[in-house]
Amino acid sequence: MKYILAIETSCDETAAAVVRTDGLVLSNIISSQIDTHKDYGGVIPEIASRMHVEAINIVIEQALQKANKEIKEMSAIAVTYGPGLLGCLMIGIQAAKTLSYLYDIPLIAVNHMKGHIAGNFIHEDESKIHQAQYPLLCLVVSGGHSQIVIAEKENHYHTIGRTIDDAAGEAYDKVARLLELGYPGGPIIDKLSEKGDENKIEFTKAVFKDKDPENEFGFSFSGLKTAVINYYRKHPDEKKEDVAASFQKTVVDTLVEKTIAAAKKHKINNIYMAGGVSANKSLRKNLENACKENGFNFSCPDFKYCTDNGAIIGGAAIDKLKRKDFAKLDLKAEPGLKL
Ligand code: KG4
Ligand code: ZN
């Protein structure tokens, strides 16, 4: 079995991991910048890049140490090359290229969104590694992206729906900011909603009809975000718990309905989920129940592999290592990279 050192710096987490080619995670070190960015209510790209520079070497060293491995034992160095913040991506890429050149280890360029999907198929406990079942359908919901993708077989993904405005995580973050709940909004609203009445306010789900046949199962969360904000301005005495829970119900219902409709239409039985929002307890429970009702198989990443980390990037690199799909040393960051 071979080992991959994986590096992730696309947004506000400086992360490195060592992953074995069967999906076993040997180490997964994350240096989060949330404490710094939360003072600003969002990620400040300049600060994020600088903090990646400060943390990257330490994080890589710790990942190797924790895995009890030497860099020379690595068969590949994997790194996120997009999508993400340009300055942030560049730090990880530069670190990966330097190690690849110095130790003569192949470089693997990983699409961050494929990393999120790979979060379903890795684990630090060997008995919990889930083998991908194809064809599969995956709801990918993060801070920057919301999409439904289909894969007929390994590494053959195509998108059948994406958001035309705010991503699901972005809507959570913006609503949380306007309700003055803190950053990042997803986990805060998730927790607060447990104490609220999700049926208190009925927010309208976006009726989405995209003329683009490639976006039949698209999303739009910007109208909902505005509706929540307008509602709260008009009803400042409303309990934030109820507003949060009602907002969350609308998001979760939309995501679940679209995913199930897409699975039915495309006759796909294996349903997965990925990205930061897939850590949402209500979404996990509701999608699982809906899959059960429809006779679909459902699986989602362990909580620690939902939000950004290095192990998911290592997971997505396994297939590329097997195919010897290596990147050259002139690899460049692609902030707008698509799945
Ligand atoms: O995947 P991720 O770590 O970064 C991107 O690639 O964007 O996702 C971060 C997003 C943030 O918007 C955050 O608010 C959201 O995921 N998030 C959640 C939860 N945990 C993180 N959203 C809803 N419920 C959660 N428990
Ligand atoms: Zn991410």
Coordinates of C-alpha atoms and ligand atoms in Angstrom, one line a residue:
M1 CA 0.0 0.0 0.0
K2 CA 1.2 3.5 -0.8
Y3 CA 1.0 6.8 1.1
I4 CA 0.0 10.3 0.0
L5 CA 0.9 13.6 1.7
A6 CA -2.1 16.0 1.0
I7 CA -2.1 19.8 1.4
E8 CA -5.2 22.0 1.5
T9 CA -5.1 25.8 1.7
S10 CA -8.0 26.9 -0.5
C11 CA -9.8 29.1 2.1
D12 CA -9.3 29.6 5.8
E13 CA -7.9 26.3 7.0
T14 CA -4.2 25.4 6.6
A15 CA -4.4 21.6 6.5
A16 CA -2.2 18.6 5.8
A17 CA -2.8 14.9 6.0
V18 CA -1.2 11.5 5.3
V19 CA -3.6 9.1 3.6
R20 CA -3.1 5.4 2.6
T21 CA -4.2 4.3 -0.9
D22 CA -7.1 2.2 0.6
G23 CA -8.6 5.4 2.1
L24 CA -7.1 5.0 5.6
V25 CA -6.4 8.4 7.2
L26 CA -3.1 8.3 9.2
S27 CA -3.1 11.9 10.2
N28 CA -5.2 15.0 9.5
I29 CA -3.9 18.3 10.9
I30 CA -5.9 21.5 10.6
S31 CA -4.8 24.9 11.6
S32 CA -8.1 26.9 11.5
Q33 CA -8.1 30.7 11.1
I34 CA -11.8 31.1 12.2
D35 CA -10.9 32.9 15.4
T36 CA -9.2 35.6 13.4
H37 CA -11.8 36.0 10.6
K38 CA -14.8 35.9 12.9
D39 CA -13.9 39.4 14.1
Y40 CA -14.6 40.5 10.5
G41 CA -17.7 38.3 9.9
G42 CA -16.1 36.5 7.0
V43 CA -12.8 35.5 5.5
I44 CA -10.4 38.3 4.6
P45 CA -8.3 36.9 1.7
E46 CA -5.1 38.9 2.5
I47 CA -5.0 37.8 6.1
A48 CA -5.9 34.2 5.1
S49 CA -2.9 34.0 2.7
R50 CA -0.5 35.4 5.3
M51 CA -1.7 33.0 7.9
H52 CA -1.2 30.1 5.5
V53 CA 2.4 31.1 5.0
E54 CA 2.9 31.1 8.8
A55 CA 1.3 27.7 9.4
I56 CA 2.0 25.6 6.4
N57 CA 5.4 24.1 7.3
I58 CA 4.4 23.3 10.8
V59 CA 1.1 21.7 9.7
I60 CA 3.0 19.5 7.1
E61 CA 5.6 18.5 9.7
Q62 CA 2.9 17.6 12.2
A63 CA 1.0 15.5 9.7
L64 CA 4.1 13.4 8.9
Q65 CA 5.0 13.1 12.6
K66 CA 1.5 12.0 13.6
A67 CA 1.4 9.5 10.8
N68 CA 4.8 8.3 11.9
K69 CA 6.1 8.6 8.4
E70 CA 9.0 10.3 6.6
I71 CA 8.5 12.5 3.6
K72 CA 10.6 10.0 1.5
E73 CA 7.9 7.3 2.2
M74 CA 5.3 9.3 0.3
S75 CA 4.4 8.1 -3.2
A76 CA 2.8 11.5 -4.0
I77 CA 2.2 15.0 -2.8
A78 CA -1.4 16.1 -3.4
V79 CA -2.5 19.6 -3.3
T80 CA -5.8 21.6 -3.9
Y81 CA -5.3 23.8 -7.0
G82 CA -8.9 25.2 -7.1
P83 CA -11.6 26.3 -6.6
G84 CA -10.7 28.8 -3.8
L85 CA -9.0 32.0 -3.0
L86 CA -6.1 32.7 -5.4
G87 CA -3.6 33.9 -2.8
C88 CA -4.5 31.0 -0.5
L89 CA -4.3 28.3 -3.1
M90 CA -0.9 29.6 -4.2
I91 CA 0.6 29.0 -0.7
G92 CA -0.4 25.3 -0.7
I93 CA 0.7 24.8 -4.3
Q94 CA 4.1 26.3 -3.7
A95 CA 4.7 24.1 -0.6
A96 CA 3.7 21.0 -2.6
K97 CA 5.8 21.9 -5.6
T98 CA 8.8 22.5 -3.4
L99 CA 8.5 19.2 -1.6
S100 CA 7.9 17.4 -4.9
Y101 CA 11.0 18.9 -6.5
L102 CA 13.3 18.5 -3.5
Y103 CA 12.4 14.8 -2.8
D104 CA 11.5 13.8 -6.3
I105 CA 8.0 12.8 -5.4
P106 CA 5.2 13.1 -8.0
L107 CA 2.8 16.0 -7.6
I108 CA -1.0 15.5 -7.8
A109 CA -3.4 18.4 -8.5
V110 CA -6.7 18.0 -6.7
N111 CA -10.0 19.7 -7.4
H112 CA -11.3 20.8 -4.0
M113 CA -14.9 19.8 -4.8
K114 CA -13.7 16.3 -5.7
G115 CA -12.0 16.3 -2.4
H116 CA -15.3 17.0 -0.6
I117 CA -16.9 14.0 -2.4
A118 CA -13.9 11.8 -1.5
G119 CA -14.7 12.7 2.2
N120 CA -17.3 9.9 1.9
F121 CA -14.7 7.2 1.2
I122 CA -12.0 7.8 3.8
H123 CA -11.7 7.2 7.5
E124 CA -9.2 6.9 10.3
D125 CA -10.9 3.7 11.3
E126 CA -10.2 1.0 8.7
S127 CA -13.5 -0.8 9.4
K128 CA -15.4 2.4 8.6
I129 CA -14.0 3.0 5.1
H130 CA -16.9 3.1 2.7
Q131 CA -16.3 1.9 -0.9
A132 CA -18.0 4.1 -3.5
Q133 CA -21.0 2.5 -5.1
Y134 CA -21.6 3.5 -8.7
P135 CA -23.6 5.0 -10.3
L136 CA -23.8 7.6 -7.6
L137 CA -25.5 10.9 -7.0
C138 CA -23.9 13.4 -4.6
L139 CA -25.3 16.6 -3.1
V140 CA -22.3 18.9 -2.7
V141 CA -23.0 21.8 -0.4
S142 CA -20.3 24.0 0.9
G143 CA -19.6 27.7 1.6
G144 CA -18.8 28.5 -2.0
H145 CA -20.7 25.8 -4.0
S146 CA -24.0 24.0 -4.0
Q147 CA -24.5 21.4 -6.7
I148 CA -25.9 18.0 -7.5
V149 CA -23.4 15.7 -9.3
I150 CA -23.7 12.3 -10.9
A151 CA -20.9 9.8 -11.4
E152 CA -21.5 6.8 -13.6
K153 CA -18.1 5.4 -12.6
E154 CA -15.0 6.5 -10.8
N155 CA -13.8 10.0 -11.7
H156 CA -16.6 10.6 -14.2
Y157 CA -18.6 13.4 -12.6
H158 CA -21.1 15.7 -14.2
T159 CA -23.2 18.4 -12.7
I160 CA -27.0 18.3 -13.2
G161 CA -27.8 21.3 -11.0
R162 CA -26.0 24.2 -9.3
T163 CA -26.9 27.4 -7.5
I164 CA -27.4 30.4 -9.6
D165 CA -26.6 32.8 -6.7
D166 CA -25.7 32.1 -3.1
A167 CA -24.4 28.7 -2.1
A168 CA -26.2 27.0 0.8
G169 CA -23.3 27.6 3.2
E170 CA -23.1 31.2 2.1
A171 CA -26.8 31.7 2.8
Y172 CA -26.2 30.3 6.3
D173 CA -23.3 32.6 6.9
K174 CA -25.1 35.7 5.6
V175 CA -28.3 35.1 7.6
A176 CA -26.2 34.4 10.7
R177 CA -24.3 37.7 10.2
L178 CA -27.6 39.7 9.9
L179 CA -29.0 38.0 12.9
E180 CA -25.7 38.9 14.7
L181 CA -25.1 35.3 15.6
G182 CA -21.4 35.0 14.6
Y183 CA -19.2 33.3 12.0
P184 CA -19.3 30.8 10.5
G185 CA -23.1 30.8 10.5
G186 CA -23.7 27.1 9.6
P187 CA -22.8 25.4 12.8
I188 CA -24.3 28.3 14.9
I189 CA -27.7 28.2 13.1
D190 CA -27.6 24.3 13.2
K191 CA -27.2 24.4 17.0
L192 CA -29.6 27.3 17.6
S193 CA -32.3 25.7 15.5
E194 CA -32.5 22.8 18.0
K195 CA -34.1 25.2 20.4
G196 CA -36.4 26.9 17.9
D197 CA -39.8 26.1 16.2
E198 CA -39.1 25.3 12.6
N199 CA -42.7 25.8 11.7
K200 CA -43.1 29.2 13.3
I201 CA -42.4 31.2 10.1
E202 CA -43.2 29.9 6.6
F203 CA -40.5 31.1 4.2
T204 CA -41.2 30.4 0.6
K205 CA -39.0 27.9 -1.2
A206 CA -37.5 29.2 -4.5
V207 CA -39.4 27.9 -7.5
F208 CA -36.5 27.3 -9.7
K209 CA -36.9 26.9 -13.5
D210 CA -33.7 27.3 -15.4
K211 CA -33.9 27.3 -19.1
D212 CA -30.5 25.7 -19.2
P213 CA -31.1 22.0 -19.5
E214 CA -27.8 21.4 -17.7
N215 CA -29.2 23.1 -14.7
E216 CA -32.5 21.3 -14.3
F217 CA -31.8 20.7 -10.6
G218 CA -30.4 24.1 -9.9
F219 CA -30.8 26.1 -6.7
S220 CA -31.3 29.7 -5.6
F221 CA -30.9 30.8 -2.0
S222 CA -30.5 34.5 -2.4
G223 CA -34.3 35.3 -2.3
L224 CA -34.7 33.2 0.9
K225 CA -31.8 35.0 2.5
T226 CA -33.4 38.4 1.7
A227 CA -36.8 37.1 2.9
V228 CA -35.3 36.1 6.3
I229 CA -33.5 39.4 6.7
N230 CA -36.6 41.4 5.8
Y231 CA -38.8 39.4 8.1
Y232 CA -36.4 39.9 11.0
R233 CA -36.3 43.6 10.4
K234 CA -40.1 43.8 10.5
H235 CA -40.3 41.5 13.5
P236 CA -37.3 42.4 15.7
D237 CA -38.9 40.8 18.7
E238 CA -39.2 37.4 17.1
K239 CA -37.1 34.7 18.8
K240 CA -33.8 34.2 16.8
E241 CA -34.1 30.5 17.5
D242 CA -37.4 30.4 15.6
V243 CA -36.1 32.5 12.7
A244 CA -33.0 30.3 12.5
A245 CA -35.0 27.0 12.7
S246 CA -37.6 28.2 10.1
F247 CA -34.8 29.4 7.7
Q248 CA -33.0 26.0 8.1
K249 CA -36.1 24.0 7.5
T250 CA -36.6 25.9 4.1
V251 CA -33.0 25.2 3.1
V252 CA -33.0 21.5 4.2
D253 CA -36.4 20.8 2.5
T254 CA -35.2 22.4 -0.7
L255 CA -32.0 20.4 -0.7
V256 CA -33.7 17.1 0.1
E257 CA -36.6 17.5 -2.4
K258 CA -34.2 18.4 -5.2
T259 CA -31.8 15.5 -4.4
I260 CA -34.6 12.9 -4.3
A261 CA -36.2 14.3 -7.5
A262 CA -32.8 14.1 -9.3
A263 CA -32.2 10.6 -8.0
K264 CA -35.6 9.4 -9.2
K265 CA -35.3 11.1 -12.6
H266 CA -31.8 9.7 -13.2
K267 CA -32.7 6.3 -11.6
I268 CA -29.7 6.4 -9.2
N269 CA -29.9 4.5 -6.0
N270 CA -26.7 5.4 -4.3
I271 CA -27.0 8.8 -2.6
Y272 CA -24.1 10.7 -1.0
M273 CA -23.5 14.2 0.4
A274 CA -20.4 16.3 0.7
G275 CA -19.1 19.7 1.8
G276 CA -19.3 21.9 5.0
V277 CA -23.2 22.0 5.0
S278 CA -23.3 18.2 5.0
A279 CA -22.3 18.5 8.7
N280 CA -25.8 19.9 9.3
K281 CA -27.6 17.5 11.6
S282 CA -31.1 18.3 10.2
L283 CA -30.0 17.8 6.6
R284 CA -28.2 14.5 7.5
K285 CA -31.3 13.2 9.3
N286 CA -33.9 14.4 6.7
L287 CA -32.0 13.2 3.6
E288 CA -31.3 9.9 5.3
N289 CA -35.1 9.5 6.0
A290 CA -36.1 10.5 2.5
C291 CA -33.6 8.0 1.0
K292 CA -35.0 5.3 3.2
E293 CA -38.6 6.1 2.2
N294 CA -37.6 5.9 -1.5
G295 CA -35.5 2.7 -1.1
F296 CA -32.2 4.5 -1.8
N297 CA -28.8 3.8 -0.2
F298 CA -27.6 6.8 1.7
S299 CA -24.1 7.5 3.1
C300 CA -22.5 10.8 4.2
P301 CA -19.0 11.7 5.4
D302 CA -18.0 11.4 9.1
F303 CA -18.4 14.9 10.6
K304 CA -14.7 15.6 10.6
Y305 CA -14.5 15.1 6.8
C306 CA -17.4 17.5 5.9
T307 CA -15.6 20.8 6.3
D308 CA -12.2 21.6 4.8
N309 CA -9.3 19.4 5.7
G310 CA -6.3 17.7 4.1
A311 CA -7.5 14.1 4.3
I312 CA -10.3 14.6 1.8
I313 CA -7.7 16.0 -0.7
G314 CA -5.6 12.9 -0.1
G315 CA -8.7 10.8 -0.7
A316 CA -9.4 12.4 -4.1
A317 CA -5.7 11.9 -5.0
I318 CA -5.8 8.1 -4.6
D319 CA -7.4 7.4 -8.0
K320 CA -5.0 9.9 -9.7
L321 CA -2.0 8.1 -8.1
K322 CA -3.3 4.8 -9.4
R323 CA -3.7 6.2 -12.9
K324 CA -0.3 8.0 -12.6
D325 CA -2.2 11.3 -13.4
F326 CA 0.6 13.6 -12.2
A327 CA 0.8 17.4 -12.4
K328 CA 3.9 19.3 -13.7
L329 CA 5.9 21.7 -11.6
D330 CA 4.3 24.6 -13.5
L331 CA 1.0 23.8 -11.9
K332 CA -1.1 27.0 -11.4
A333 CA -3.9 27.9 -9.1
E334 CA -7.4 27.9 -10.7
P335 CA -9.7 29.9 -8.4
G336 CA -12.8 29.3 -10.6
L337 CA -12.1 25.6 -11.3
K338 CA -15.3 23.6 -12.0
L339 CA -16.0 20.0 -11.0
Ligands
KG4_1 O1 -16.7 23.0 2.7 P1 -16.4 24.1 3.6 O2 -15.6 23.8 4.9 O3 -15.7 25.2 2.8 C1 -15.9 25.5 1.5 O4 -15.3 24.8 0.7 O5 -16.7 26.4 1.3 O6 -17.8 24.7 4.0 C2 -17.9 25.8 4.8 C3 -19.4 26.2 4.9 C4 -19.6 27.5 5.7 O7 -20.5 28.3 4.9 C5 -20.3 27.0 7.0 O8 -21.2 27.9 7.5 C6 -21.0 25.7 6.5 O9 -20.1 25.1 5.6 N1 -21.3 24.8 7.6 C7 -22.5 24.4 8.0 C8 -22.3 23.5 9.1 N2 -21.0 23.4 9.3 C9 -20.3 24.2 8.4 N3 -23.7 24.7 7.5 C10 -24.8 24.2 8.1 N4 -24.7 23.4 9.2 C11 -23.5 23.0 9.7 N5 -23.5 22.2 10.8
ZN2 ZN -14.5 23.2 1.1

